[in-house]
PDB file of C-alpha atoms in Angstrom:
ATOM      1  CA  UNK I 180     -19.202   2.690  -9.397  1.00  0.00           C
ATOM      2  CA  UNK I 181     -22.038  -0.121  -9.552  1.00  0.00           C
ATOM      3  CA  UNK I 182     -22.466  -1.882  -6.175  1.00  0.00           C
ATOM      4  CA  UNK I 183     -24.089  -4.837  -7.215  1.00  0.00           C
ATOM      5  CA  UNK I 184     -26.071  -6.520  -4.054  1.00  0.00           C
ATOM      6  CA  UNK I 185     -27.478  -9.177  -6.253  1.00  0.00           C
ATOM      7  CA  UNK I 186     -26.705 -11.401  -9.789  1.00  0.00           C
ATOM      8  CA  UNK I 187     -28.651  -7.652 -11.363  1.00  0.00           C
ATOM      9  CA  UNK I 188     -27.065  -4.363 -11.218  1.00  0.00           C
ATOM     10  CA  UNK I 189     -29.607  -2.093  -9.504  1.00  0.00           C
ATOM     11  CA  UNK I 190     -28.403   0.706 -11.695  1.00  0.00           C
ATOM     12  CA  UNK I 191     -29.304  -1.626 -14.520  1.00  0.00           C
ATOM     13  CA  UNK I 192     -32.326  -3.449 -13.705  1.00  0.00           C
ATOM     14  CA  UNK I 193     -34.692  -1.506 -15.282  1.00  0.00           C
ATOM     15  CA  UNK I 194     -32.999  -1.300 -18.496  1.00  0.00           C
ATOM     16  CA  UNK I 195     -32.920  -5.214 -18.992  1.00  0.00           C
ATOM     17  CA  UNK I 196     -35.353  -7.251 -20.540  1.00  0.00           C
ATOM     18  CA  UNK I 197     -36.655 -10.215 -18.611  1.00  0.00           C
ATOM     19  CA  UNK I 198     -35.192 -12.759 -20.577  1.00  0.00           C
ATOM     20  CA  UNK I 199     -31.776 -10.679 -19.814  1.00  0.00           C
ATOM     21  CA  UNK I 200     -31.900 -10.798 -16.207  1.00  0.00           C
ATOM     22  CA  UNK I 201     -33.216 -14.760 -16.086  1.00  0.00           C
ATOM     23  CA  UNK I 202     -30.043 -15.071 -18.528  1.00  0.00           C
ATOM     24  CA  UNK I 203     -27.602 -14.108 -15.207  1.00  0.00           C
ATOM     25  CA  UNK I 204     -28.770 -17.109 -13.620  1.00  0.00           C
ATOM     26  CA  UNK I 205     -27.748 -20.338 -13.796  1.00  0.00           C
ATOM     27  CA  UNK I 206     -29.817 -22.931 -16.438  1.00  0.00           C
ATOM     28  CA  UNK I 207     -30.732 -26.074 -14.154  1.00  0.00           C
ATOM     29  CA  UNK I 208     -33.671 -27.020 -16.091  1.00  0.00           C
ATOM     30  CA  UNK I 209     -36.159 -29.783 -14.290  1.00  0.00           C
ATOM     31  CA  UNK I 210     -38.203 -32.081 -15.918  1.00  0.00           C
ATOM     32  CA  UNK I 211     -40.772 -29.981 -18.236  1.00  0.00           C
ATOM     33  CA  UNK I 212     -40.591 -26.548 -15.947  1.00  0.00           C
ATOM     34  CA  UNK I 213     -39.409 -24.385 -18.439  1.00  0.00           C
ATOM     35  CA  UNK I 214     -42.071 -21.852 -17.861  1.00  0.00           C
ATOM     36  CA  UNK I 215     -42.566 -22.345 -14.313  1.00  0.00           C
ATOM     37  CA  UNK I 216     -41.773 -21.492 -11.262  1.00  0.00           C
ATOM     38  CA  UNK I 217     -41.083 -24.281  -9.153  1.00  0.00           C
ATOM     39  CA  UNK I 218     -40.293 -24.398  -5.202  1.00  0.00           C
ATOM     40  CA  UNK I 219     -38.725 -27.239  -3.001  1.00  0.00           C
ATOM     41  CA  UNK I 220     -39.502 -26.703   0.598  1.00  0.00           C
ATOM     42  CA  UNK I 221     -40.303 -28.902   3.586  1.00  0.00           C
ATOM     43  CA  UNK I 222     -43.214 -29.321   5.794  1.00  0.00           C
ATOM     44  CA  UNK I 223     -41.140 -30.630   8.386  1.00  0.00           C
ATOM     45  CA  UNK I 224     -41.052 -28.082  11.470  1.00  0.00           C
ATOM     46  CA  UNK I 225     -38.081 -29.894  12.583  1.00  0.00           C
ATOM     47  CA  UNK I 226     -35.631 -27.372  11.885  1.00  0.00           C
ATOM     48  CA  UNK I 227     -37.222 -23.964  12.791  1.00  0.00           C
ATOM     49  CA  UNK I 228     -35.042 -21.836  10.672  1.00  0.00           C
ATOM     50  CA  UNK I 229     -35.568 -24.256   7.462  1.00  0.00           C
ATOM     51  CA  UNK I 230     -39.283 -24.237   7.546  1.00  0.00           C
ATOM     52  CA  UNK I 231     -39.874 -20.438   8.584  1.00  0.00           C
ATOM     53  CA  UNK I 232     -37.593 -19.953   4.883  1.00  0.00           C
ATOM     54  CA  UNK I 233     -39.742 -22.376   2.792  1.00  0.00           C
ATOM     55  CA  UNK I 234     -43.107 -20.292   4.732  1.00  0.00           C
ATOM     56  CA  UNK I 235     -41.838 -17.046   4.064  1.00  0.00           C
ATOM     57  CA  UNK I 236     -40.474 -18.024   0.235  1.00  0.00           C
ATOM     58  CA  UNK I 237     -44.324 -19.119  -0.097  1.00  0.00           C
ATOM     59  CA  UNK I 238     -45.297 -15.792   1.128  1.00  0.00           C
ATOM     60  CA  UNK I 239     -43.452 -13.947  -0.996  1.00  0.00           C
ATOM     61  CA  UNK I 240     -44.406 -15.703  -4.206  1.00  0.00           C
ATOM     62  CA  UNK I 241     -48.426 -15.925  -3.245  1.00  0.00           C
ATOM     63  CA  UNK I 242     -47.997 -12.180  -3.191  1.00  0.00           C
ATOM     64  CA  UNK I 243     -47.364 -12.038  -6.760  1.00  0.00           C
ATOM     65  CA  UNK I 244     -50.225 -14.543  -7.737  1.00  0.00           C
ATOM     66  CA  UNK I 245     -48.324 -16.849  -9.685  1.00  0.00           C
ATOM     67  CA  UNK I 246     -48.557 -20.615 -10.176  1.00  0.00           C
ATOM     68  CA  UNK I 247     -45.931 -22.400  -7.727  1.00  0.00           C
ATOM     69  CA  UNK I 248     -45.578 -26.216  -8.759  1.00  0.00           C
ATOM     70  CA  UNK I 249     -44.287 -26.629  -4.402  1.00  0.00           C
ATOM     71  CA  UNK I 250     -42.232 -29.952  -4.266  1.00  0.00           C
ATOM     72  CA  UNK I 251     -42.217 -30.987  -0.877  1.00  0.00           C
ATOM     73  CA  UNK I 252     -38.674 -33.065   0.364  1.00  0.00           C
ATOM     74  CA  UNK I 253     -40.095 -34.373   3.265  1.00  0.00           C
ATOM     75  CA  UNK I 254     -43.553 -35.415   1.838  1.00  0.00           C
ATOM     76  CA  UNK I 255     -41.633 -37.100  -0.592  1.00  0.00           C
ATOM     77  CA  UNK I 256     -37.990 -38.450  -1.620  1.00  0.00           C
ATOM     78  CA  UNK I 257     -38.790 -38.694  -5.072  1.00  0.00           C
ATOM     79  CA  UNK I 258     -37.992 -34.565  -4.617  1.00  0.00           C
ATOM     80  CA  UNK I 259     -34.643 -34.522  -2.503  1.00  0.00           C
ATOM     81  CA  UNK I 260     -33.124 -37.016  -5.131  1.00  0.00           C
ATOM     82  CA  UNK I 261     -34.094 -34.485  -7.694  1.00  0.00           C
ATOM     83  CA  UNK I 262     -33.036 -31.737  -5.913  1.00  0.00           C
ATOM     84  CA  UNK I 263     -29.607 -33.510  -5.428  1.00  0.00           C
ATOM     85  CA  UNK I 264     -29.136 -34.538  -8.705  1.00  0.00           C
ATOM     86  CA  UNK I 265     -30.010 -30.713  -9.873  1.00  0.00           C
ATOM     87  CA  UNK I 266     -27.751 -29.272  -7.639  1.00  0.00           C
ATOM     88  CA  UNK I 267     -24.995 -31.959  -7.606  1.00  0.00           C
ATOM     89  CA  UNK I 268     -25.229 -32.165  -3.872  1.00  0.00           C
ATOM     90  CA  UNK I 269     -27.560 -31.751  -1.100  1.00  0.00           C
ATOM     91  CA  UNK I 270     -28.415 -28.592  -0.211  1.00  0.00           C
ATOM     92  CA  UNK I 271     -30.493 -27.115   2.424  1.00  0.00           C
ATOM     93  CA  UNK I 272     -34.513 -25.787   1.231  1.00  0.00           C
ATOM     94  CA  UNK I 273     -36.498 -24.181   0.300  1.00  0.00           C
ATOM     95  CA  UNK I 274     -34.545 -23.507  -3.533  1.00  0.00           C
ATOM     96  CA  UNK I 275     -36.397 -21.675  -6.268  1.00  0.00           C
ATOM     97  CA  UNK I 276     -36.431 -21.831  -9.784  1.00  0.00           C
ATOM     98  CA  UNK I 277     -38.598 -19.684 -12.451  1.00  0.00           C
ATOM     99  CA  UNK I 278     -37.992 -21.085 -15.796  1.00  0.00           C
ATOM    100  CA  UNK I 279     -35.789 -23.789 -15.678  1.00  0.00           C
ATOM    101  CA  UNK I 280     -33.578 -21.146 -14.011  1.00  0.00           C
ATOM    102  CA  UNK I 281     -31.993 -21.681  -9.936  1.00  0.00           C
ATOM    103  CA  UNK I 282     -32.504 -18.355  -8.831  1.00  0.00           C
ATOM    104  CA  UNK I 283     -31.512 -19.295  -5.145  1.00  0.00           C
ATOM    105  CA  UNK I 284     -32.122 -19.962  -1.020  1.00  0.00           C
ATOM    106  CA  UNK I 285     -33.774 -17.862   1.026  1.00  0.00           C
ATOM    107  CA  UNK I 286     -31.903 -15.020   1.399  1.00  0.00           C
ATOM    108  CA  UNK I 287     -31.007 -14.612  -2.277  1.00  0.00           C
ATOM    109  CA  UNK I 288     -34.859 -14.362  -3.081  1.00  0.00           C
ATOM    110  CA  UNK I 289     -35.336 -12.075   0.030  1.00  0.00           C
ATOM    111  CA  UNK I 290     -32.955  -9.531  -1.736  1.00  0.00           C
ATOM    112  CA  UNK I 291     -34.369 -10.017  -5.604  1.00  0.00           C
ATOM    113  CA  UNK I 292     -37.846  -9.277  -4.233  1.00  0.00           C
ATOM    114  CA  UNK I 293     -36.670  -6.641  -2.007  1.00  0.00           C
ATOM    115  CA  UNK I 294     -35.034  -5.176  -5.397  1.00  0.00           C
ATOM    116  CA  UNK I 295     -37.794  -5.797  -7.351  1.00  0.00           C
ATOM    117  CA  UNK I 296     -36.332  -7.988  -9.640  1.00  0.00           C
ATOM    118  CA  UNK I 297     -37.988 -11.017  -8.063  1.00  0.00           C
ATOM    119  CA  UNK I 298     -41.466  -9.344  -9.281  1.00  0.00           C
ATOM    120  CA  UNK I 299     -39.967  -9.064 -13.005  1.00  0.00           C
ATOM    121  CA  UNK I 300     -38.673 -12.674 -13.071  1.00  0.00           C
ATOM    122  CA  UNK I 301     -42.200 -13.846 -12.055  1.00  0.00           C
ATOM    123  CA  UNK I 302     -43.853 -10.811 -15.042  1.00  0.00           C
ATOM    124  CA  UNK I 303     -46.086 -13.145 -17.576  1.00  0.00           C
ATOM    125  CA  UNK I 304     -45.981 -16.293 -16.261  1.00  0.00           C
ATOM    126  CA  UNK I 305     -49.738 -18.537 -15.156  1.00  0.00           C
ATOM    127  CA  UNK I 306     -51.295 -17.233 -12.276  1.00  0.00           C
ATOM    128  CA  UNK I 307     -52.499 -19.196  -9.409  1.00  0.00           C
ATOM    129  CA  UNK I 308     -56.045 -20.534  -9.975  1.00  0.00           C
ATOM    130  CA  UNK I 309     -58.224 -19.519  -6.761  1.00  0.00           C
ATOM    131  CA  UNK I 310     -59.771 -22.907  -5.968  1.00  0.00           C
ATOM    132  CA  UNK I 311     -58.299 -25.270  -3.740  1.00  0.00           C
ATOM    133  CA  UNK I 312     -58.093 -29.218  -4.543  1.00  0.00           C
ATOM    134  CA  UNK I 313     -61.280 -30.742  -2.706  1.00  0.00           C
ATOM    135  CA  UNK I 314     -59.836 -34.432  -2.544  1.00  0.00           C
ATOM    136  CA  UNK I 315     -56.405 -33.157  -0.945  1.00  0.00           C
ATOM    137  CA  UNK I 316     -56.938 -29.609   0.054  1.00  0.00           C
ATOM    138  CA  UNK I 317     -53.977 -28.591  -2.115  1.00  0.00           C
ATOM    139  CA  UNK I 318     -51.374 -30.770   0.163  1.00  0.00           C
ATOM    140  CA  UNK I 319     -50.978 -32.571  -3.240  1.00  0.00           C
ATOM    141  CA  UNK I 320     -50.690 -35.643  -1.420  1.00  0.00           C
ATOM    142  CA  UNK I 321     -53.555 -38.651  -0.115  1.00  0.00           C
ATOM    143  CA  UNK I 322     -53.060 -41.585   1.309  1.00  0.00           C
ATOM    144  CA  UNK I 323     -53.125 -44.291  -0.532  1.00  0.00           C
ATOM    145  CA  UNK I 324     -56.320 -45.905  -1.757  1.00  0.00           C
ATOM    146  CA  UNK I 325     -54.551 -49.598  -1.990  1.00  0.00           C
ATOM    147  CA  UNK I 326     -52.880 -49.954   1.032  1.00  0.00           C
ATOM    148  CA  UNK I 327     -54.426 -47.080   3.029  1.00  0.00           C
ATOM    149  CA  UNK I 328     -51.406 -45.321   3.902  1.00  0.00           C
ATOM    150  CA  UNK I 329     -49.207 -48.105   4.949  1.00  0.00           C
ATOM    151  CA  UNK I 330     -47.104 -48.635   2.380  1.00  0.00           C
ATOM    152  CA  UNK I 331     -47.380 -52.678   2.595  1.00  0.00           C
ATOM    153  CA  UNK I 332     -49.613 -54.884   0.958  1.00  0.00           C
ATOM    154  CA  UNK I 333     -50.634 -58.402   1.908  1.00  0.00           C
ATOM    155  CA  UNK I 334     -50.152 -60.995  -0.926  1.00  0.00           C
ATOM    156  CA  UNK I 335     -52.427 -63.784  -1.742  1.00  0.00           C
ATOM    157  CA  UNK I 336     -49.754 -66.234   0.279  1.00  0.00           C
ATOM    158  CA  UNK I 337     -50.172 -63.647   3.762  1.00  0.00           C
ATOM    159  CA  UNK I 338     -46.626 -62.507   2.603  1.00  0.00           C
ATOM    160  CA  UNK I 339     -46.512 -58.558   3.600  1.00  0.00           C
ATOM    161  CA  UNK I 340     -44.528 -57.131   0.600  1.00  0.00           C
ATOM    162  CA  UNK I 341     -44.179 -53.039  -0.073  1.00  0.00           C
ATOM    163  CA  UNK I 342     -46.887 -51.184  -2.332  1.00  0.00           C
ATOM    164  CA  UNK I 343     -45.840 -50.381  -5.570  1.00  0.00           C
ATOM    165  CA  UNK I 344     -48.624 -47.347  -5.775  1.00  0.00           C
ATOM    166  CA  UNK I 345     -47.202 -45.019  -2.963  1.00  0.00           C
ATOM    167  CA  UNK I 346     -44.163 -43.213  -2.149  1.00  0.00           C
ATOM    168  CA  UNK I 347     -42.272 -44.582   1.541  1.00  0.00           C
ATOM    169  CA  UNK I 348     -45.034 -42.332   3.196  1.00  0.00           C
ATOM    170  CA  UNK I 349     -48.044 -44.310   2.375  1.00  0.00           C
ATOM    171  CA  UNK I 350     -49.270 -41.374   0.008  1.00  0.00           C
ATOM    172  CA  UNK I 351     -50.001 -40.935  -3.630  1.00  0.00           C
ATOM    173  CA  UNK I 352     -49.538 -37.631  -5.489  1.00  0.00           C
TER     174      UNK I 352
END
């Protein structure tokens, strides 16, 4: 009898072929991340369960070296709508995908890397470079140069009117 404690077999992991096991998961490609692996977490510390998730998800995938495009939904709304829209509802963070594959929350990452199969999903793909941005210390967000991190602008006629250049923050990517 297989007891199957994840979307693999652990009697049948090892005799799958990466593209086999991504294959069990469901396609939900984003915008050019087809060899990826992309992450949507908050910085918020709001909600102490949510952000210890999206910490320990970025734990787990630093350990295997590999290039994380992170898209924060707090830094940014531009993200939640695209999480929504991927999803077809909103849903809680941090969410992976590897691949322009969802591979899952929290707890269904915690048991694929406790399986191993995490660490095969990630096999191959770019590795994270070792320096760190020195214009935003890899937060991948500055405050914007036009309005300075206000998100208004003043108009020739005194008329205070939103930037165009940053998101509802005040910061540019």
């Amino acid at each position: 009898k297989i007891i199957r404690t994840s979307k693999v077999s652990l009697l049948h992991r090892d005799l799958l072929s990466k593209e086999d096991i991504l294959s069990s998961f469901e396609l939900k490609c984003l915008p050019s991340s087809e060899d990826k692996v992309v992450l949507y977490i908050t910085s918020l510390r709001g909600i102490r369960k949510t952000y210890e998730d999206c910490g320990f998800l970025r734990m787990i995938l630093k350990g295997y070296g590999v290039h994380v495009y992170e898209r924060d939904v707090w830094m940014h709304s531009k993200f939640r709508q695209e999480l929504t829209d991927l999803m077809g509802k909103v849903v809680l963070v941090p969410r992976l995908f590897i691949m322009g594959r969802y591979i899952g929350g929290a707890a269904e990452v915690e048991v694929l890397h406790e399986e191993g199969i995490l660490a095969r999903l990630v096999e191959g793909l770019p590795t994270n470079s070792k320096s760190v941005c020195t214009v935003c210390a890899d937060v991948r967000f500055i405050p914007c140069s036009i309005c300075r991190g206000s998100h208004k602008r003043i108009s020739d006629k005194d008329v205070v009117e939103c930037c165009m250049e940053c998101n509802e923050n005040g910061l540019m990517m």
